[in-house]
mmCIF file of C-alpha atoms in Angstrom:
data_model
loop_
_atom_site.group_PDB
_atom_site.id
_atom_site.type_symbol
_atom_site.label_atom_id
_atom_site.label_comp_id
_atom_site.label_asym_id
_atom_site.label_seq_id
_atom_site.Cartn_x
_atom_site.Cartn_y
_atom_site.Cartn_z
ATOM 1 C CA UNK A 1 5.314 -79.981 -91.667
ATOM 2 C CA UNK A 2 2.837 -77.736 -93.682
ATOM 3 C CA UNK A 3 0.815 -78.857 -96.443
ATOM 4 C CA UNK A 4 1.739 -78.529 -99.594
ATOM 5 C CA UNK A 5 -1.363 -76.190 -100.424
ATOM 6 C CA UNK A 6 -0.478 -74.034 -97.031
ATOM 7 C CA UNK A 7 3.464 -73.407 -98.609
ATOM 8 C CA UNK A 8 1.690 -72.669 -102.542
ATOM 9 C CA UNK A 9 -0.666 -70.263 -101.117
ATOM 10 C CA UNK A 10 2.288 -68.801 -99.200
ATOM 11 C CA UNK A 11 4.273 -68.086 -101.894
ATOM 12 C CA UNK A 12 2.015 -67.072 -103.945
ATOM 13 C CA UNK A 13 0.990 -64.173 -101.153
ATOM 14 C CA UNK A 14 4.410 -63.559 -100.829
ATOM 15 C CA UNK A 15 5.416 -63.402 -104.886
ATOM 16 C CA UNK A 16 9.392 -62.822 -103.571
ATOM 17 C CA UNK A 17 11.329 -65.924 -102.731
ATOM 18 C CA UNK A 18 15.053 -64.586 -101.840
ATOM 19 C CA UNK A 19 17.389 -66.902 -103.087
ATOM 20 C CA UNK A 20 20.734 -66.972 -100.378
ATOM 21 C CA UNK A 21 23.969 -67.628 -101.294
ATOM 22 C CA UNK A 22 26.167 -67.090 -99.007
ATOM 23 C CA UNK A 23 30.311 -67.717 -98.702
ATOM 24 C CA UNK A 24 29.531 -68.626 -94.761
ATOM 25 C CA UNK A 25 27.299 -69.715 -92.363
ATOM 26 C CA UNK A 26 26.946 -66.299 -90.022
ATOM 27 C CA UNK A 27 26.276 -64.669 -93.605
ATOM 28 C CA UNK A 28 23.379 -66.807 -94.458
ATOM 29 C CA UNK A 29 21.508 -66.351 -91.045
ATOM 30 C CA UNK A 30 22.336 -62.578 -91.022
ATOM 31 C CA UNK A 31 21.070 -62.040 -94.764
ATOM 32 C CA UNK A 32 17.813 -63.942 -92.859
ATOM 33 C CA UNK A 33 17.394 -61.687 -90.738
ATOM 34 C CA UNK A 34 17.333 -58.505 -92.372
ATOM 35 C CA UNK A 35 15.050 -59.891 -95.084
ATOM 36 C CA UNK A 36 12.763 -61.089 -92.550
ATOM 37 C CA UNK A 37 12.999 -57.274 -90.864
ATOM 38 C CA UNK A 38 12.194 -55.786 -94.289
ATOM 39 C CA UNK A 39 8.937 -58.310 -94.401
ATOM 40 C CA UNK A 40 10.012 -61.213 -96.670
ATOM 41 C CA UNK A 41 9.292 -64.119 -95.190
ATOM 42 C CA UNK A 42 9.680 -66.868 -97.601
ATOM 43 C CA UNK A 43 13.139 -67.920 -97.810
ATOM 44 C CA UNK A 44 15.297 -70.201 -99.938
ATOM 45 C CA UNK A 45 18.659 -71.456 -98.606
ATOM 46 C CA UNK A 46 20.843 -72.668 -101.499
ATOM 47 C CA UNK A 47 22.933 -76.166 -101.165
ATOM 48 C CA UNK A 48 25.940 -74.026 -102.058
ATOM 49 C CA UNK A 49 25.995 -72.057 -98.573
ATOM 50 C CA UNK A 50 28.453 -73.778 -96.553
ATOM 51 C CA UNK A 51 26.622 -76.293 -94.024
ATOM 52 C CA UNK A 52 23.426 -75.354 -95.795
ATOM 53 C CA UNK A 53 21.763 -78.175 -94.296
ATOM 54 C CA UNK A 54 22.850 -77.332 -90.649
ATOM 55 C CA UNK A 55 21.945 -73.352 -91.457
ATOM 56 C CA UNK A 56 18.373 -74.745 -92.750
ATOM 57 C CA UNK A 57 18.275 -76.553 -89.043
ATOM 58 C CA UNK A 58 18.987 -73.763 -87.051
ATOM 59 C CA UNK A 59 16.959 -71.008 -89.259
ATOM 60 C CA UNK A 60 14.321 -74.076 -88.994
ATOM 61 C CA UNK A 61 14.018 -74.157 -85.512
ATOM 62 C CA UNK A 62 14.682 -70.139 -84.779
ATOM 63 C CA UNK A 63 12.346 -68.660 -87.595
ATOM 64 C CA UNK A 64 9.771 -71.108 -88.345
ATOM 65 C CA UNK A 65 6.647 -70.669 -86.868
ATOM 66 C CA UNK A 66 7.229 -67.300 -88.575
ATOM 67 C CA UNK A 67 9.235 -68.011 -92.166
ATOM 68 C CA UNK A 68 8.630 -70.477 -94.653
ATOM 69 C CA UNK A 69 12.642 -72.139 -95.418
ATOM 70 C CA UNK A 70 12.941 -74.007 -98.140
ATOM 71 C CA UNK A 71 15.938 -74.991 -99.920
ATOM 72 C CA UNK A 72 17.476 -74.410 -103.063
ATOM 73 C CA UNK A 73 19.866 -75.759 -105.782
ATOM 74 C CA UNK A 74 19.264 -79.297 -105.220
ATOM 75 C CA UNK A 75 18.543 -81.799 -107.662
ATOM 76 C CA UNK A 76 18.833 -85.011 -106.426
ATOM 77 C CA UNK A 77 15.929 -86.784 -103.524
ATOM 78 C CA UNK A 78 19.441 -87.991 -101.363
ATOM 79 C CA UNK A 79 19.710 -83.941 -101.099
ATOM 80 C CA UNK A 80 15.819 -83.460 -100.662
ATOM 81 C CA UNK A 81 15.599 -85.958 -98.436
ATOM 82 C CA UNK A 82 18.360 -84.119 -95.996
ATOM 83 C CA UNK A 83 16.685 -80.631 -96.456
ATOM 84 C CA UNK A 84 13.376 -82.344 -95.187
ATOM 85 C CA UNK A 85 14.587 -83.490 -92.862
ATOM 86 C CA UNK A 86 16.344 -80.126 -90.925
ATOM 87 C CA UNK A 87 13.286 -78.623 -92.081
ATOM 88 C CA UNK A 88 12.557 -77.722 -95.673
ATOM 89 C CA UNK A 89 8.902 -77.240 -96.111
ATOM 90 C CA UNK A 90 9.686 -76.251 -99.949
ATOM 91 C CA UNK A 91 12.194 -77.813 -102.588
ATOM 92 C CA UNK A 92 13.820 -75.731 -105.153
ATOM 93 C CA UNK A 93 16.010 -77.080 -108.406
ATOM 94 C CA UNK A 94 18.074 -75.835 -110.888
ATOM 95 C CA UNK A 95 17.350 -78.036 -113.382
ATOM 96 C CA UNK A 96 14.834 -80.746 -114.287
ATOM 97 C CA UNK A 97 15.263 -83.425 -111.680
ATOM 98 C CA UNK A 98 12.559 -86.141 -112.191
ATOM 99 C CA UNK A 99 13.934 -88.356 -109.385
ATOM 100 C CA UNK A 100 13.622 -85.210 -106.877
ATOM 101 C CA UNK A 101 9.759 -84.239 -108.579
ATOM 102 C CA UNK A 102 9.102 -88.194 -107.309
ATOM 103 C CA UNK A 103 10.920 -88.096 -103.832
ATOM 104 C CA UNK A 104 8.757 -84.825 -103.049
ATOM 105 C CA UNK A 105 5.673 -85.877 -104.413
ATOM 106 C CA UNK A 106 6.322 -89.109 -102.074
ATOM 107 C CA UNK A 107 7.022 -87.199 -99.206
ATOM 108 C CA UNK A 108 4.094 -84.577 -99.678
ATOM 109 C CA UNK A 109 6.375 -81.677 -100.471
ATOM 110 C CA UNK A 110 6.017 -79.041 -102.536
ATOM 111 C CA UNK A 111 8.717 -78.990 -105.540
ATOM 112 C CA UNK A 112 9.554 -76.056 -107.839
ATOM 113 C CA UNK A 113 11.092 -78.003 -110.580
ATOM 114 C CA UNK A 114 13.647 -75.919 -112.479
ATOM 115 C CA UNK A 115 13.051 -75.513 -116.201
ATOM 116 C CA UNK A 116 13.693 -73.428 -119.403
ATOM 117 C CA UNK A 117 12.158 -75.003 -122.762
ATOM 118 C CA UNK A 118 8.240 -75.717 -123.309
ATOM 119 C CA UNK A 119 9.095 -79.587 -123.192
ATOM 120 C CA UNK A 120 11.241 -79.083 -120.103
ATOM 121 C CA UNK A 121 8.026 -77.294 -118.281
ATOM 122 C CA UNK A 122 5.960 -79.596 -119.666
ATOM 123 C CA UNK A 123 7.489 -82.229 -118.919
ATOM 124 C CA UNK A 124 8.160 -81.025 -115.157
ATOM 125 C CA UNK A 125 4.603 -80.767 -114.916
ATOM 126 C CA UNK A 126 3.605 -83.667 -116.393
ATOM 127 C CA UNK A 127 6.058 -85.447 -113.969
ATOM 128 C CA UNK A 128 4.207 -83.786 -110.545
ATOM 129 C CA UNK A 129 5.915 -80.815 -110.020
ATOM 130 C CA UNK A 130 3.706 -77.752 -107.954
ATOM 131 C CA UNK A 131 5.749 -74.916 -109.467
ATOM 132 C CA UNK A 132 8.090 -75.142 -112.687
ATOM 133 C CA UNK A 133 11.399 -72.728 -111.915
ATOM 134 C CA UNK A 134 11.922 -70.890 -114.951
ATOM 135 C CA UNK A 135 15.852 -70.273 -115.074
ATOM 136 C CA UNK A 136 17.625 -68.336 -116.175
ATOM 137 C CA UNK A 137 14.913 -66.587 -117.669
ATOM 138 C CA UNK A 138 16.523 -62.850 -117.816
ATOM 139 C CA UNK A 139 18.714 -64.814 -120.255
ATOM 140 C CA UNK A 140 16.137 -65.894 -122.892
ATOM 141 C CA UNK A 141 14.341 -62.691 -122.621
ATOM 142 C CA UNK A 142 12.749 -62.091 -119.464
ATOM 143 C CA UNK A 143 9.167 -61.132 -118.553
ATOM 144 C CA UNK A 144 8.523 -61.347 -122.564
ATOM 145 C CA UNK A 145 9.348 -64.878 -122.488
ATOM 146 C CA UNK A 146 7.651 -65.700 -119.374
ATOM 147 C CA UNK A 147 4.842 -64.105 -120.876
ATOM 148 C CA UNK A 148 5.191 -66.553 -124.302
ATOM 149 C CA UNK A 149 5.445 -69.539 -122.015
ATOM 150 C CA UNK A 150 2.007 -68.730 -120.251
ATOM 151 C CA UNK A 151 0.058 -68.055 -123.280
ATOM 152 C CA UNK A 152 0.338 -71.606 -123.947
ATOM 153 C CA UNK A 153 0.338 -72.849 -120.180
ATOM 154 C CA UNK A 154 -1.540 -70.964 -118.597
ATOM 155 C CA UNK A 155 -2.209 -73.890 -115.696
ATOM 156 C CA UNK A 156 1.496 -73.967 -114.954
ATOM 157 C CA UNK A 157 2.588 -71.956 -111.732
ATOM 158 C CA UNK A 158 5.801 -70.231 -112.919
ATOM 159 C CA UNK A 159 8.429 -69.177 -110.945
ATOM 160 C CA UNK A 160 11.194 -66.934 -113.053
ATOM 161 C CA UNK A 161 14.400 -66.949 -111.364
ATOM 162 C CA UNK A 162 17.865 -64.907 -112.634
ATOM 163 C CA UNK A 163 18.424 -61.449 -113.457
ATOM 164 C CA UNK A 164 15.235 -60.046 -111.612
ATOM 165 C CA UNK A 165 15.833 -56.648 -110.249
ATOM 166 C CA UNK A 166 13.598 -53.742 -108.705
ATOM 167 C CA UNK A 167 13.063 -52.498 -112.450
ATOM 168 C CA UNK A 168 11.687 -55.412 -113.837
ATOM 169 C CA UNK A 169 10.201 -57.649 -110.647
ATOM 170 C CA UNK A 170 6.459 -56.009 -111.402
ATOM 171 C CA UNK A 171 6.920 -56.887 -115.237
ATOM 172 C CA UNK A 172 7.887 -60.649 -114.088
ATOM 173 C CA UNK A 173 4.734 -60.483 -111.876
ATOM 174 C CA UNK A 174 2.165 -58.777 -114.745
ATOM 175 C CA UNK A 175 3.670 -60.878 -117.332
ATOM 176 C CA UNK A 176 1.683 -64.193 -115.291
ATOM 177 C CA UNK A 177 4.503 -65.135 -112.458
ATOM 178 C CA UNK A 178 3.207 -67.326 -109.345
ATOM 179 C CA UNK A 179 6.175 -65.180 -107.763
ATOM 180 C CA UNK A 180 9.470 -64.788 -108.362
ATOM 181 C CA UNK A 181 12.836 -65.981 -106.867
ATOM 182 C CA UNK A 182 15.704 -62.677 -106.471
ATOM 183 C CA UNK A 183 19.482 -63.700 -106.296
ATOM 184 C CA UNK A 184 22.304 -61.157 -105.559
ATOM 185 C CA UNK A 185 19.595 -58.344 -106.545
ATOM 186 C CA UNK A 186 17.703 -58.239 -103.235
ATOM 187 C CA UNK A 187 20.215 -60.491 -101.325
ATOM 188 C CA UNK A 188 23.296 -58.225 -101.474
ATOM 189 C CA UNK A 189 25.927 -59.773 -99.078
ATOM 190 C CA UNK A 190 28.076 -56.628 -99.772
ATOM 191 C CA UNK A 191 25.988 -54.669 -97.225
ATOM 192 C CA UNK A 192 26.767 -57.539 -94.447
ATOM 193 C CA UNK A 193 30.690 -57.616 -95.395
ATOM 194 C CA UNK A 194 30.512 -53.587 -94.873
ATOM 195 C CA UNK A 195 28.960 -54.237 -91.442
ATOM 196 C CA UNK A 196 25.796 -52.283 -93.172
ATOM 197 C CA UNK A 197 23.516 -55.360 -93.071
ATOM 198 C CA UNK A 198 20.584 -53.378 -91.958
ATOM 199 C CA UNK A 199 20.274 -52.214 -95.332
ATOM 200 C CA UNK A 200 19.304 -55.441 -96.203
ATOM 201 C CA UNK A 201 15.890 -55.289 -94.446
ATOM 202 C CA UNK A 202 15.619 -51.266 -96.564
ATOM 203 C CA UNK A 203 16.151 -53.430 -99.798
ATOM 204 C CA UNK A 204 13.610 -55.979 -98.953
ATOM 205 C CA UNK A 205 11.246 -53.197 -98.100
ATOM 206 C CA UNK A 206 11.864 -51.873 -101.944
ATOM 207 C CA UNK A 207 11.157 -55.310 -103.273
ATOM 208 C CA UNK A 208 7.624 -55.671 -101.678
ATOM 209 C CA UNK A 209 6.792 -52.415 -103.350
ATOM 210 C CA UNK A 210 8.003 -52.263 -106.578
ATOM 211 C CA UNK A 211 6.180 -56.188 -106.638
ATOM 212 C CA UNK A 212 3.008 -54.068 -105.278
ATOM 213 C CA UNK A 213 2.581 -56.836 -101.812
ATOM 214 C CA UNK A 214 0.770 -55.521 -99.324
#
């Protein structure tokens, strides 16, 4: 298990955190492949993805050494506890979760709480959370708003999550975003269901540039 300063210093080198949501199994571990091809290597695997904690396992024990897996969409520490435990190094929710911020803290993993409102980041923060999930933030304005919400915490690690695209991931970033987490954007299953899924790893290639990572 890494530390929880070795995954934060990961992400934040990374700045792109794919978020996969897949309808199957052999879609998830296919869309991880191609974004690990195209030179993402942080990669969150959503509760909703059929037998996401079995894919976490086997992406776990195939990509590890390599990838950072976390998992995504949970908000409860019965959930967090699971993900741990087939390998999660990294904790994503969709909502403010205090009893998940407290199983993760336990456990010494890192937790992206999710969180739109200044007294829902503050309060994730106050509560132990490493990174506060800012979602859906394309809907309350985007890299403006993420912007408004730094000027005022400035010590919180931000993630924005929903509605970032190639246009706009480099305003997320300049606007004061730790990184940022990319949906149905960068993870396009459409190119796996077309039996095109090496354009996955050409769309993962566009991310890292338009974000500027080396």
């Amino acid at each position: 298990m890494r530390s929880k300063e070795e995954v934060f210093t990961w992400i934040a080198r990374s700045r792109i955190v794919p978020v996969i949501r897949a309808s199957s199994e052999r879609e998830a571990t296919l869309a991880v492949g191609q974004l690990l091809a195209g030179g993402i290597d942080v990669l969150e695997i959503t509760m909703t993805v059929p037998n996401a904690i079995g894919v976490m396992r086997e992406v776990s024990a195939q990509h590890g050494q390599n990838a950072l897996i976390g998992a995504g969409t949970v908000y409860d520490p019965g959930t967090a506890e699971a993900c741990v435990e087939a390998g999660a190094q990294f904790i994503v929710g969709p909502c403010l979760d205090i009893p998940t911020i407290r199983f993760c803290n336990g456990s010494e993993v890192l937790v992206s709480a999710g969180a739109l409102t200044p007294t829902e980041v503050a309060t994730a923060w106050r509560e132990g959370a490493d990174v506060v999930k800012v979602f859906p933030c394309d809907a309350v304005g985007g890299p403006a708003y993420l912007k408004s919400l730094k000027a005022p915490f400035p010590e919180i690690p931000l993630l924005p999550t929903g509605g970032v695209t190639l246009k706009n991931v480099r305003g997320y970033l300049d606007s004061g975003a730790l990184a940022v987490g990319v949906g149905s954007n960068l993870v396009n299953l459409n190119f796996i269901r077309q039996g095109q899924s090496e354009e996955l790893a050409v769309l993962a290639r566009e991310f890292r540039l338009a974000a500027g990572v080396v």
